[in-house]
Coordinates of C-alpha atoms in Angstrom, one line a residue:
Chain S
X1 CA 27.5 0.7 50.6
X2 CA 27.0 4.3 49.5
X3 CA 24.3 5.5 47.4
X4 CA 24.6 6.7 43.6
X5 CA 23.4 10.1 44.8
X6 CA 25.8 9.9 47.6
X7 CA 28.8 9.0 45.6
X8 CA 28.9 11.4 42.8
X9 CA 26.8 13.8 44.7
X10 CA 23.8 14.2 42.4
X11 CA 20.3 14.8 42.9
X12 CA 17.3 12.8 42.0
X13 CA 16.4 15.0 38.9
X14 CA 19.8 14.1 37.3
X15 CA 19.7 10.3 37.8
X16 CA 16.0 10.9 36.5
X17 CA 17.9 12.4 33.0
X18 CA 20.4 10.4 33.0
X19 CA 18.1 7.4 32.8
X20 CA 16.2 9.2 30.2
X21 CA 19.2 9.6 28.3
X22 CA 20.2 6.0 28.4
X23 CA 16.5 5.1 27.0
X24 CA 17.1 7.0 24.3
X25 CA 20.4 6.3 23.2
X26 CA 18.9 2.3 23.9
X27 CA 22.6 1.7 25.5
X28 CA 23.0 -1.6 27.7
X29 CA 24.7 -0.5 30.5
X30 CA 22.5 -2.7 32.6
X31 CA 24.6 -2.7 35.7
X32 CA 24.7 1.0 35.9
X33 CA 21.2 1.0 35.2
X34 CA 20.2 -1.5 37.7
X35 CA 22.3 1.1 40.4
X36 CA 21.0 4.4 39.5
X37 CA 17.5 2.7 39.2
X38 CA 17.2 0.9 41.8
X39 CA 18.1 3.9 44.2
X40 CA 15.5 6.1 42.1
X41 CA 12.4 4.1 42.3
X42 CA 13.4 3.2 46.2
X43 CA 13.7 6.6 47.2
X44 CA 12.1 9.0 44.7
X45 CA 9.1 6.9 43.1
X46 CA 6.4 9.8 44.1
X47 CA 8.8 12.3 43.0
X48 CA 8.3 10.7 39.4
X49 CA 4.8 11.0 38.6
X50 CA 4.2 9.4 34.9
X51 CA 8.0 8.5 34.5
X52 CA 7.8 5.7 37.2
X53 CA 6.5 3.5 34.5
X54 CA 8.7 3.5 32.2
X55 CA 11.9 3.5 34.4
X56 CA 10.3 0.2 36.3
X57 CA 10.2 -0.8 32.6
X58 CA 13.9 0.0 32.1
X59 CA 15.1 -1.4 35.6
X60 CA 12.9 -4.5 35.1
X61 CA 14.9 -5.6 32.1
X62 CA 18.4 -4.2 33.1
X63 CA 17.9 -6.2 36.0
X64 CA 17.1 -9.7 34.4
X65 CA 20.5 -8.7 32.5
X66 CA 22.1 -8.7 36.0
X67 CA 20.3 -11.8 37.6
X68 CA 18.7 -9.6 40.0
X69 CA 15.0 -11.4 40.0
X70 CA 14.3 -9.4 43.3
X71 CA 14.0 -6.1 41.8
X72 CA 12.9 -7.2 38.1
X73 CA 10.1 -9.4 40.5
X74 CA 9.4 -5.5 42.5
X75 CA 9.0 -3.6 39.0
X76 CA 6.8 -6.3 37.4
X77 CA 4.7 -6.2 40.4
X78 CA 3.8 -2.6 40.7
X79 CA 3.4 -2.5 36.8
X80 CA 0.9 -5.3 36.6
X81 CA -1.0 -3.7 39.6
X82 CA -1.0 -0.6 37.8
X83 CA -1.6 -1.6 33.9
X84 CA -3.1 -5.3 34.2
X85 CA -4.1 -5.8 30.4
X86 CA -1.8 -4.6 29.0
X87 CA 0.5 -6.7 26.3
X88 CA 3.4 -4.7 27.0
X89 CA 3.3 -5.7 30.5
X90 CA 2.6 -9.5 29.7
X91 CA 5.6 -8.9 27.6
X92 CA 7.8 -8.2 30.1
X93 CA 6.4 -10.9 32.1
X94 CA 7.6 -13.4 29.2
X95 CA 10.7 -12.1 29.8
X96 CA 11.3 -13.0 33.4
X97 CA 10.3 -16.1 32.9
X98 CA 12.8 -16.7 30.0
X99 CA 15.1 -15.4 32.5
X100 CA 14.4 -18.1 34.7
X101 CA 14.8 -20.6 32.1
X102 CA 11.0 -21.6 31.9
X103 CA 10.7 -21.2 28.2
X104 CA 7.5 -23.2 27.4
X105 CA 5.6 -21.0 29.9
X106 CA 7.2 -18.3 28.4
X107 CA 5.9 -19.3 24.9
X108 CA 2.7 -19.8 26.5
X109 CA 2.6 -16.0 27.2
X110 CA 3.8 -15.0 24.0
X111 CA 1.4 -16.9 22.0
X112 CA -1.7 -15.4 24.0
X113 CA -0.2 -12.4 23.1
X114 CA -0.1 -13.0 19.0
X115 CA -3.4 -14.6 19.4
X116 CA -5.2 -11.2 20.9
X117 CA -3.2 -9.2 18.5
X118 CA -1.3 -10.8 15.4
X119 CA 0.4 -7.9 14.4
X120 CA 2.3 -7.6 17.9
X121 CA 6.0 -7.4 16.7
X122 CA 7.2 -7.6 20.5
X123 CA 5.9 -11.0 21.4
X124 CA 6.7 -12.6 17.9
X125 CA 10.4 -11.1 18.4
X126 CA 10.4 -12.9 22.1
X127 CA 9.7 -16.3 20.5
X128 CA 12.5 -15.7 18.0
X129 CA 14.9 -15.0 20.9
X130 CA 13.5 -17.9 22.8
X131 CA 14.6 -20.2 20.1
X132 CA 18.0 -18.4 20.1
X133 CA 18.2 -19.0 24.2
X134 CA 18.3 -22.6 23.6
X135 CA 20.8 -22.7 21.1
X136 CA 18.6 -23.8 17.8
X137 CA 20.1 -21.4 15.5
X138 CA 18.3 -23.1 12.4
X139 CA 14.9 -22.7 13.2
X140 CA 15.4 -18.9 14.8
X141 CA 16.7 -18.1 11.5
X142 CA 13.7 -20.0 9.5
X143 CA 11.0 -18.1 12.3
X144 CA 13.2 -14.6 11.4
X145 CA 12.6 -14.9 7.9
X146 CA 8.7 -15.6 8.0
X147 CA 8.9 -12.7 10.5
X148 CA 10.8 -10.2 7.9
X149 CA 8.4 -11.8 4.9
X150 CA 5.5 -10.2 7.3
X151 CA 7.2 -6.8 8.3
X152 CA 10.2 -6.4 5.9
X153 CA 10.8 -2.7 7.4
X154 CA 12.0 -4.3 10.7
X155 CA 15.6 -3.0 10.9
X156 CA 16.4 -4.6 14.2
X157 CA 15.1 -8.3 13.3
X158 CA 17.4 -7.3 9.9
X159 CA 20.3 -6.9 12.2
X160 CA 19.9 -10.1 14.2
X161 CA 19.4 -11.9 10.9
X162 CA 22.6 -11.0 9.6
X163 CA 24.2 -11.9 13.0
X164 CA 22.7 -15.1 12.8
X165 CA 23.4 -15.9 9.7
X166 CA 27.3 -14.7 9.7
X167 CA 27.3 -17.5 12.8
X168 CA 26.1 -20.2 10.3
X169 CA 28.8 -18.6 8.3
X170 CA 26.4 -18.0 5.8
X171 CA 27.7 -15.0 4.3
X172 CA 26.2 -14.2 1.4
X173 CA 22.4 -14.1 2.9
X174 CA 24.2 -11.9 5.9
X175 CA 25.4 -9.6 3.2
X176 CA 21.8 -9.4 1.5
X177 CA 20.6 -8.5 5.3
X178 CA 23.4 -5.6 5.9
X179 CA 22.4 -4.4 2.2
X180 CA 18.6 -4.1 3.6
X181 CA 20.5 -2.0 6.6
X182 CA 22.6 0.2 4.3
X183 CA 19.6 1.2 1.9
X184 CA 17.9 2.5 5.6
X185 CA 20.5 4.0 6.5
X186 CA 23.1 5.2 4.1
X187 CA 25.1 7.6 6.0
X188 CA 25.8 5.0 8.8
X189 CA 29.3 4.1 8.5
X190 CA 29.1 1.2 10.7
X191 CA 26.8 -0.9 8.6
X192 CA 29.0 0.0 5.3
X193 CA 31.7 -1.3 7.4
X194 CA 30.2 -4.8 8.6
X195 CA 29.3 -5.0 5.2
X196 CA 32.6 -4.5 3.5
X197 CA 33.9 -7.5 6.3
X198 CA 31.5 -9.9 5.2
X199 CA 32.5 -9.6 1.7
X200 CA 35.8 -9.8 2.8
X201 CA 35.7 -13.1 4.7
X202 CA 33.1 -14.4 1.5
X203 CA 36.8 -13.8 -0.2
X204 CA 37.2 -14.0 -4.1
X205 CA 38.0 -11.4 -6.2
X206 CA 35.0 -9.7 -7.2
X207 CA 34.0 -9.5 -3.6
X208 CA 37.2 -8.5 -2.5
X209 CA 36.6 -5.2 -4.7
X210 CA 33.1 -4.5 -3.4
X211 CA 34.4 -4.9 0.4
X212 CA 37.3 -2.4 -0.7
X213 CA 35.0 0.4 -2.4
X214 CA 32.9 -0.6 1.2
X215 CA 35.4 0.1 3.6
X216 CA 35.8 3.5 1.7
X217 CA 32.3 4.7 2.2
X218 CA 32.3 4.0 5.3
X219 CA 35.7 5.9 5.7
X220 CA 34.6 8.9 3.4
X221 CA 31.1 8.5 5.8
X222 CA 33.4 8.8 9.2
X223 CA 37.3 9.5 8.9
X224 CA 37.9 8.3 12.3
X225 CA 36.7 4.6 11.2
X226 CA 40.2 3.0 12.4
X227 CA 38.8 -0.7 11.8
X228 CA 37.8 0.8 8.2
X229 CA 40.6 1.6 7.6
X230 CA 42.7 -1.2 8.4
X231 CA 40.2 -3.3 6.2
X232 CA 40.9 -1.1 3.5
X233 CA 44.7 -1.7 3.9
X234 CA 44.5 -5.0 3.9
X235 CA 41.8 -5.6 1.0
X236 CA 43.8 -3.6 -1.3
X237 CA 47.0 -5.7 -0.6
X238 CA 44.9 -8.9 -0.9
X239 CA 43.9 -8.0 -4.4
X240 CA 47.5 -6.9 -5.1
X241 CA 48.8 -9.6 -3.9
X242 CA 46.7 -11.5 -6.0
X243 CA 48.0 -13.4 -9.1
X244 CA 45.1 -12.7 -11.4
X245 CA 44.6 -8.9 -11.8
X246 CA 45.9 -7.2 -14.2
X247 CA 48.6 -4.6 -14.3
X248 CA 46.8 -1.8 -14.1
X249 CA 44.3 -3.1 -11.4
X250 CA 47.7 -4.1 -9.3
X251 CA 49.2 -0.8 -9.6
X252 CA 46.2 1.0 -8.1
X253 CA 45.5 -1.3 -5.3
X254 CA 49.0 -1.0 -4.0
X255 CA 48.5 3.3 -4.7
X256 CA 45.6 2.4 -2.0
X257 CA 47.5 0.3 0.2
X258 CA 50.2 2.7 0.5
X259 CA 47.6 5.5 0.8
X260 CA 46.0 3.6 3.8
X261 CA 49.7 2.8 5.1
X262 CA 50.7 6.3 5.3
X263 CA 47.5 7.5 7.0
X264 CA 47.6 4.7 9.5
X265 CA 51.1 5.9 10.5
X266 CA 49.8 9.7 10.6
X267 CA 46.7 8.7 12.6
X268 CA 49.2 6.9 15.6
X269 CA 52.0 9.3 15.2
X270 CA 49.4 11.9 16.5
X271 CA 48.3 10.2 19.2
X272 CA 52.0 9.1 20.1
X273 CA 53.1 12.6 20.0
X274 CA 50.2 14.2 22.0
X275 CA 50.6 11.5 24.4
X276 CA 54.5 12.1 24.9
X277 CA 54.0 15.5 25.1
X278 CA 50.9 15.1 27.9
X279 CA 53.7 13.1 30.1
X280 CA 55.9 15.8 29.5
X281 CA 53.7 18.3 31.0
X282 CA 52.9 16.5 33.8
X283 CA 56.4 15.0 34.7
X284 CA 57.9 18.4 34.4
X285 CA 56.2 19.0 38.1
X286 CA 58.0 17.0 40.0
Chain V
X1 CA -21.2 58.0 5.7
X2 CA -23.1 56.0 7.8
X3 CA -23.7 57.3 11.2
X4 CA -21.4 55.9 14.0
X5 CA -23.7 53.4 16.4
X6 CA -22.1 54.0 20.0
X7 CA -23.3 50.7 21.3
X8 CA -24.0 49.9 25.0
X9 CA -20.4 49.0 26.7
X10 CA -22.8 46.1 29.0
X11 CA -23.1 44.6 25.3
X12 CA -19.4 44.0 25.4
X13 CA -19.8 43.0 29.0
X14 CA -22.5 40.7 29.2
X15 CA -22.9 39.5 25.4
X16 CA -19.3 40.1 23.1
X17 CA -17.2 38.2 26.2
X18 CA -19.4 35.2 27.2
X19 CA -20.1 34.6 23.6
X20 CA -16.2 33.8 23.0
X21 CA -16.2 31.8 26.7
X22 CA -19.1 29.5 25.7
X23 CA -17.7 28.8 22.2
X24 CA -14.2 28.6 23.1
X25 CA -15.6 26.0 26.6
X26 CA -17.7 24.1 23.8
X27 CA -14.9 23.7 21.8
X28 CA -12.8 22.1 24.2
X29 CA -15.5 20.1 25.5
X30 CA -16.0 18.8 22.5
X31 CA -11.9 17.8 22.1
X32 CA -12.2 15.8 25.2
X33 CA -15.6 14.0 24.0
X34 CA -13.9 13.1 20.7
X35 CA -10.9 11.5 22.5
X36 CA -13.4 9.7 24.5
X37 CA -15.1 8.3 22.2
X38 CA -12.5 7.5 19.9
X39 CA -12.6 3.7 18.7
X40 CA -9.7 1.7 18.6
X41 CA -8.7 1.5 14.5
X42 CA -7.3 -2.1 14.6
X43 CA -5.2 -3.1 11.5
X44 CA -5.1 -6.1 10.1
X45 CA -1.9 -8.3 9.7
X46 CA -2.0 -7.6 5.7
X47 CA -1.9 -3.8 5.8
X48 CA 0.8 -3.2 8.1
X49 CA 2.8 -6.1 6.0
X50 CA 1.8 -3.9 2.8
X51 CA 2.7 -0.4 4.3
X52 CA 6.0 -1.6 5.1
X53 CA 6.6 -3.4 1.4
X54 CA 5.4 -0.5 0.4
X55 CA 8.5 1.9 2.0
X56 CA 10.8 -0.8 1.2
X57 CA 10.2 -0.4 -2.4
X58 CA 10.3 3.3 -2.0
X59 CA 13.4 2.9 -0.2
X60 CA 14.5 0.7 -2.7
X61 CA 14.1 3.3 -5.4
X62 CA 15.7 6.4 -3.3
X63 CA 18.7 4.3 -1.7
X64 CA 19.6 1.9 -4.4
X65 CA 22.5 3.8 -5.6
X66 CA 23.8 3.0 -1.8
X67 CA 24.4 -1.2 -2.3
X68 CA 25.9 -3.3 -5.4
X69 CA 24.4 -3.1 -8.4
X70 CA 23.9 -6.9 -8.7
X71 CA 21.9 -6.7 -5.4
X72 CA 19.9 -3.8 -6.6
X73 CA 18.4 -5.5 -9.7
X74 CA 18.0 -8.6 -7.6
X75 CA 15.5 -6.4 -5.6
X76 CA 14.3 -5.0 -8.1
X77 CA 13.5 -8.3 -10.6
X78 CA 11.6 -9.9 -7.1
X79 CA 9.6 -6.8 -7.1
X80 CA 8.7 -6.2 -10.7
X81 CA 9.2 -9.4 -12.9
X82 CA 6.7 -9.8 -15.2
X83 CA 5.2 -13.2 -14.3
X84 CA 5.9 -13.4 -10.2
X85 CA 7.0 -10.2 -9.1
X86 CA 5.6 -8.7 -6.1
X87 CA 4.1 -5.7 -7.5
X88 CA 2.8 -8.2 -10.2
X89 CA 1.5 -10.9 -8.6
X90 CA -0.3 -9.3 -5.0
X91 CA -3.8 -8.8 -5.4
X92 CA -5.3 -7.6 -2.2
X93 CA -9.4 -7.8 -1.8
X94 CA -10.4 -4.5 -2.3
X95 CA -13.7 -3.9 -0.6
X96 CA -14.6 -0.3 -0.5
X97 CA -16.2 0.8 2.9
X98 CA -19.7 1.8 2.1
X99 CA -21.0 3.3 5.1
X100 CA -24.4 1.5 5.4
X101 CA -22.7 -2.3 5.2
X102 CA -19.5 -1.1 7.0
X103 CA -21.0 -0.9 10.9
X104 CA -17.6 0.6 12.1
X105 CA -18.2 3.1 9.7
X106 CA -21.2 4.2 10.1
X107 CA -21.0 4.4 14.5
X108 CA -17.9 6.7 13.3
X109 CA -19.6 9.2 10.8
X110 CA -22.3 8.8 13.5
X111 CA -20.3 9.9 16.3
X112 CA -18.5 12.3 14.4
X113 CA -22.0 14.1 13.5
X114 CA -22.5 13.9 16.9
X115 CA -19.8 15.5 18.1
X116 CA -19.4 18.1 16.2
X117 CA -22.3 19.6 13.8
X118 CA -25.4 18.7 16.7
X119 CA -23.3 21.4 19.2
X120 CA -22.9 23.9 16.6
X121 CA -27.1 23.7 15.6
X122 CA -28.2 24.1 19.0
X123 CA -25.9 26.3 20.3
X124 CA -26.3 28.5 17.6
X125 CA -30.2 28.2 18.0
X126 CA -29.8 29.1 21.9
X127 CA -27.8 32.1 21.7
X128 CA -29.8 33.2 18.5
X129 CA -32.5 32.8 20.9
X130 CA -30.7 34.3 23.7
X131 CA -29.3 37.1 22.8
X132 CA -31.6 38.5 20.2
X133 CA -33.1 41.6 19.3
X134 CA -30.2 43.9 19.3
X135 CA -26.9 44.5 17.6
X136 CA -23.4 43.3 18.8
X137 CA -20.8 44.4 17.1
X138 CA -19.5 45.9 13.7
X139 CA -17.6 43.8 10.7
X140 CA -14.5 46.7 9.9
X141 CA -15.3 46.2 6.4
X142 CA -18.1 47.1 4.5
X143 CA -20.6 44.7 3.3
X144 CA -23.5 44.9 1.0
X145 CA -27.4 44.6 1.7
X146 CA -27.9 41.3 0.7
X147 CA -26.4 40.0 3.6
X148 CA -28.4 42.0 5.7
X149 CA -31.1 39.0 6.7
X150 CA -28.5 36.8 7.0
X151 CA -26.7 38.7 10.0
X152 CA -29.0 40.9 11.7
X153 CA -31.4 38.1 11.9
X154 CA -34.2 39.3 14.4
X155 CA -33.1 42.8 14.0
X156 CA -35.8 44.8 12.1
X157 CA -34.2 47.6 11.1
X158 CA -34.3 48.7 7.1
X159 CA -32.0 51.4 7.1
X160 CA -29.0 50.0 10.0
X161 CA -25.8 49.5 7.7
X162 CA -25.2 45.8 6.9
X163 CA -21.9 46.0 8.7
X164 CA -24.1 45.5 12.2
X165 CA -24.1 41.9 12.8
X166 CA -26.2 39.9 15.5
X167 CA -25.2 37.9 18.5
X168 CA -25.3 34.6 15.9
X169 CA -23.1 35.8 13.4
X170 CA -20.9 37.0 16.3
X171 CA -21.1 33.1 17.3
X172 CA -20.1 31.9 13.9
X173 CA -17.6 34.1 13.5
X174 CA -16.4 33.0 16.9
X175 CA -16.1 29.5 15.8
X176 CA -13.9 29.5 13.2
X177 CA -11.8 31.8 14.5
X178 CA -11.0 30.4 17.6
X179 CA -9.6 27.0 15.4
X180 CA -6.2 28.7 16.0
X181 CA -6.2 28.9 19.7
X182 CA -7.5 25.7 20.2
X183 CA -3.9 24.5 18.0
X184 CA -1.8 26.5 20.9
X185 CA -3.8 24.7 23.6
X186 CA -5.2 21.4 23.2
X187 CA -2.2 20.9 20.2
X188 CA -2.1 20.2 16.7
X189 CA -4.9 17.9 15.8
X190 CA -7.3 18.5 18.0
X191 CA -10.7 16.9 17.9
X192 CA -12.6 20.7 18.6
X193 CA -11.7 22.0 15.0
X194 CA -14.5 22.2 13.5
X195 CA -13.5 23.4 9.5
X196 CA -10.9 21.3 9.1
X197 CA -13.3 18.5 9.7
X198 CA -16.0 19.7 7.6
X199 CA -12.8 20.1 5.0
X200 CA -12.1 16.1 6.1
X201 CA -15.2 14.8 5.4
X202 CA -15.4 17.2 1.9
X203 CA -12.5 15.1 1.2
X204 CA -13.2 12.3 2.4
X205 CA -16.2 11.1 0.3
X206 CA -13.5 11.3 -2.4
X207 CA -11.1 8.8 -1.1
X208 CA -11.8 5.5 -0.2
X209 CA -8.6 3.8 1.8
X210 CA -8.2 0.4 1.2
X211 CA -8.7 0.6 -2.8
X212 CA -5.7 2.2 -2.3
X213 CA -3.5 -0.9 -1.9
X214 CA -3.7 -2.5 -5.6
X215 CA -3.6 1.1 -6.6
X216 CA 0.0 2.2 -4.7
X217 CA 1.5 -1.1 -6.1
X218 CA 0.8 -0.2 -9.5
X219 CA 2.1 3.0 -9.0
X220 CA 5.2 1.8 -7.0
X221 CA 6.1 -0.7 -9.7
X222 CA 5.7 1.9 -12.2
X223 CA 8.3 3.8 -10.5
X224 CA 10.4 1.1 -10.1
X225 CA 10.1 0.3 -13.7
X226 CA 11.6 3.9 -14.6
X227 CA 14.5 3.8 -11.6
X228 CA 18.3 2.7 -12.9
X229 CA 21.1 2.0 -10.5
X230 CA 23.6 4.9 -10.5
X231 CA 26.2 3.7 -8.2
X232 CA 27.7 6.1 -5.5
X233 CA 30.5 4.1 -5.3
X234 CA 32.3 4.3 -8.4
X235 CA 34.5 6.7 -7.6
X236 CA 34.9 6.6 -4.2
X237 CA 38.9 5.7 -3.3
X238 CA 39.6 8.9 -5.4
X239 CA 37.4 11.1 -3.7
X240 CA 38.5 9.8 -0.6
X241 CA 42.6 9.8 -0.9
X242 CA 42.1 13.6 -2.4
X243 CA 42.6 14.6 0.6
X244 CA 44.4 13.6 4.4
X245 CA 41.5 11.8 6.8
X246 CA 41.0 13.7 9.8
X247 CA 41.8 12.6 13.0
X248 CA 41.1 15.4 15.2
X249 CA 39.9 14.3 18.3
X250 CA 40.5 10.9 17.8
X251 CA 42.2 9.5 20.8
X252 CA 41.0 11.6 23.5
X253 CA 42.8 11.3 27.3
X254 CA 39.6 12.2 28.7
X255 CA 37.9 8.5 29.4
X256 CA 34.4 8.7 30.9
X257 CA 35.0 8.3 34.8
X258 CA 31.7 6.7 36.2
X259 CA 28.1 7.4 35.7
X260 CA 27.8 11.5 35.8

């Protein structure tokens, strides 16, 4: 099978940044990972110096995402050789083994953890996800919500709580979580828009405003927001369409409707017409 | 006025050049020391819960305008109600540091003693020692005669212009100057500057941390008090249907092919 390096014909230094520049975007291409990786740390590891650590680190988990328990096995080796205290490495190890399904020893590792250090985030976060592994949705959520009393700026665990909760279908407490998001992070459109859905699906009329006026921030926040946009369409015809609102309110909601209509049809109509055109050009060599 | 000294060019040589060396060697010597014996500061549970709460009441205040307003005075009630609100009802121990029952303490202001005033004494003793008995260099601006014993000390000259300073002064001089080259080489920070710590522990004695905690709650749910909800939403469908959404670059041919 040919190498990474072989097939794209790139040097070690550029699957080096390319790494990098996964780790910091925190995408979860693990598959690509565990390729350009694996390669790396075979080939290059002296090249690396200090980076070798953290790209084990990197492999080690993008490899438990692809089953691979050789190579996360190799990584966790050479990083408990090198940093054998450590609690981020003991974390990792609590991963392999959840991994492997052995979740009480993995508990095991995680609770020595919290009992050196109880204000480790990592290990308490491991627990939570252990109890999400086995499919006891209740009591994840009930451990999340003693872990967010503890360290309410946690936007991840917020996140996960609002997934959590939106599969319990308990929509109201996810939209309290995404409203925790939004105040982080106002001028991120996505949360405005996951926000504006639950309303939506929580229905009613009230709500069905809010998740309107939602779906427009998070359009006036990013103009290319197709799924905003659609949601905006159809929460202005839901309230049209519905029998209580007044005249007034009716009239403007199908103003929006139509608004949202027209620059649905604009935004395919461009991409119809640039694609037509793009065949054109090619065709037109033959 | 004054006559011009023409000074031996081995003073620059032998004294002027490895005065700056030793000073500038001592200070990062001293950096390294400082990192060395640094002790872990281990926080407790309670304060990293409180800095957070802390934030998210800032936050709360700053973003509100971002989220319903029903949500934002449900925030804002848990935070501030007058019989059980957070602010309200949290009253943390508050036990200020003193630094002869606080051991922690007291190793630190030890080590910190240590590391950085001991050096300066005995090093300024040494090369007053050292190099004594003759004049170094010249302050460029004048300077009157009381500072005479204070610079030229072990120069016994009456009538030598106070703008003559000694090897020691040339020291002193040294060591706060050199605070900005230490920045561009050991970083911001660094454990060899010497005023900023003196200006630290000036300071310091002011301030004591953890009183601070019943303290920033009062003063965040003061704050809170005063903040109303101003929605950014109200308007928005009109500001956003003034004008075409833009789609430029929307749906791109181009997919990513690969890795690189």
């Amino acid at each position: 099978m040919a190498s990474v390096s072989e097939l794209y014909d790139v040097g070690w230094e550029e699957m080096r940044d390319k790494l990098r520049k996964w780790r910091e975007d925190n995408s979860r291409n693990s598959e690509q990972i565990v390729d350009v990786g694996e390669e790396l740390i075979s080939d290059h590891a002296s090249k690396l110096g200090d980076d070798v650590w953290i790209i084990y680190e990197q492999v080690m988990i993008a490899a438990l995402d692809c089953s691979r328990d050789d190579l996360a096995l190799t990584c966790l080796q050479e990083l408990r050789k090198q940093f054998p205290d450590s609690h981020r490495v003991k974390r990792l190890t609590g991963m392999r083994l959840e991994a492997l399904e052995r979740y009480d020893e993995a508990n095991k590792h995680y609770d020595a953890i919290l009992e050196d250090d109880p204000t480790n985030t990592a290990a308490r976060k491991r627990k939570i996800s252990i109890l999400k592994a086995q499919g006891k949705n209740g009591e994840a959520i009930r451990e999340l919500n003693e872990y967010l009393e503890q360290f309410v700026g946690d936007q991840e665990a917020w996140h996960e709580l609002s997934e959590l909760y939106i599969n319990e279908h308990d929509y109201g407490k996810a939209a309290f979580c995404l409203e925790e998001l939004m105040m982080t992070n106002p001028h991120n459109h996505l949360y405005c828009e996951q926000y504006a859905e639950v309303k939506y699906t929580q229905g009613g009329l009230e709500n069905l405003e809010l998740s309107r006026k939602y779906f427009s921030q998070a359009l006036r926040l990013n103009n290319r927001n197709m799924r905003a946009l659609f949601g905006l369409y159809m929460s202005a015809s839901h309230i049209a369409a519905s029998p209580k609102v007044s005249a007034k309110v009716k009239k403007d909601n199908i103003k929006y409707a139509a608004w949202a209509a027209n620059q649905i049809n604009r935004a395919y109509k461009v991409s119809i017409c640039k694609q037509h055109s793009d065949i054109l050009k090619t065709t037109s060599f033959t | 006025m004054a006559p011009e000294l023409l000074l031996d060019s081995n003073i620059r040589l032998w004294v002027v050049l490895p005065i700056v060396f030793i000073t500038f060697l001592v200070g990062v010597i001293r950096h390294y020391v400082s990192i060395l014996l640094q002790s872990d500061k281990k926080l407790t549970l309670e304060q990293v819960s409180d800095s957070q709460v802390l934030i998210r009441s800032r936050i709360l205040r700053e973003n509100g305008k971002y989220i319903p307003k029903q949500s934002f005075l449900m925030r804002k009630f848990y935070f501030n109600n007058q019989e059980d609100g957070f602010f309200k009802k949290t009253k943390r121990k508050v036990v200020p540091p003193s630094p002869m029952t606080d051991p922690s303490m007291l190793t630190d202001m030890m080590k910190g003693n240590v590391t950085n005033v001991l050096p300066m004494i005995l090093i300024g003793g040494w090369i007053n020692w050292t190099f004594s008995g003759f004049v170094t260099t010249k302050v460029p601006f004048p300077l009157t005669l009381r500072f005479k014993p204070m610079l030229q000390q072990g120069i016994e000259l009456l009538s030598l212009d106070a703008s003559w300073v000694s090897s020691a002064s040339w020291y002193f001089l040294n060591v706060f100057g050199l605070r900005s080259m230490y920045s561009l080489i050991l970083g911001q920070d660094n454990g060899a500057d010497q005023s900023r710590i003196m200006q630290e522990q000036m300071s310091g004695a002011a301030m004591a941390m953890p009183a601070d905690t019943n303290k920033a709650f009062k003063a965040e749910w003061e704050a809170l008090e005063l903040t109303d909800h101003q929605w950014a939403l109200e308007s928005v469908e009109d500001d956003l249907m003034g004008r075409e959404l833009d789609f430029d670059g929307m749906f791109s041919k181009e997919l990513p092919s690969g890795i690189f």
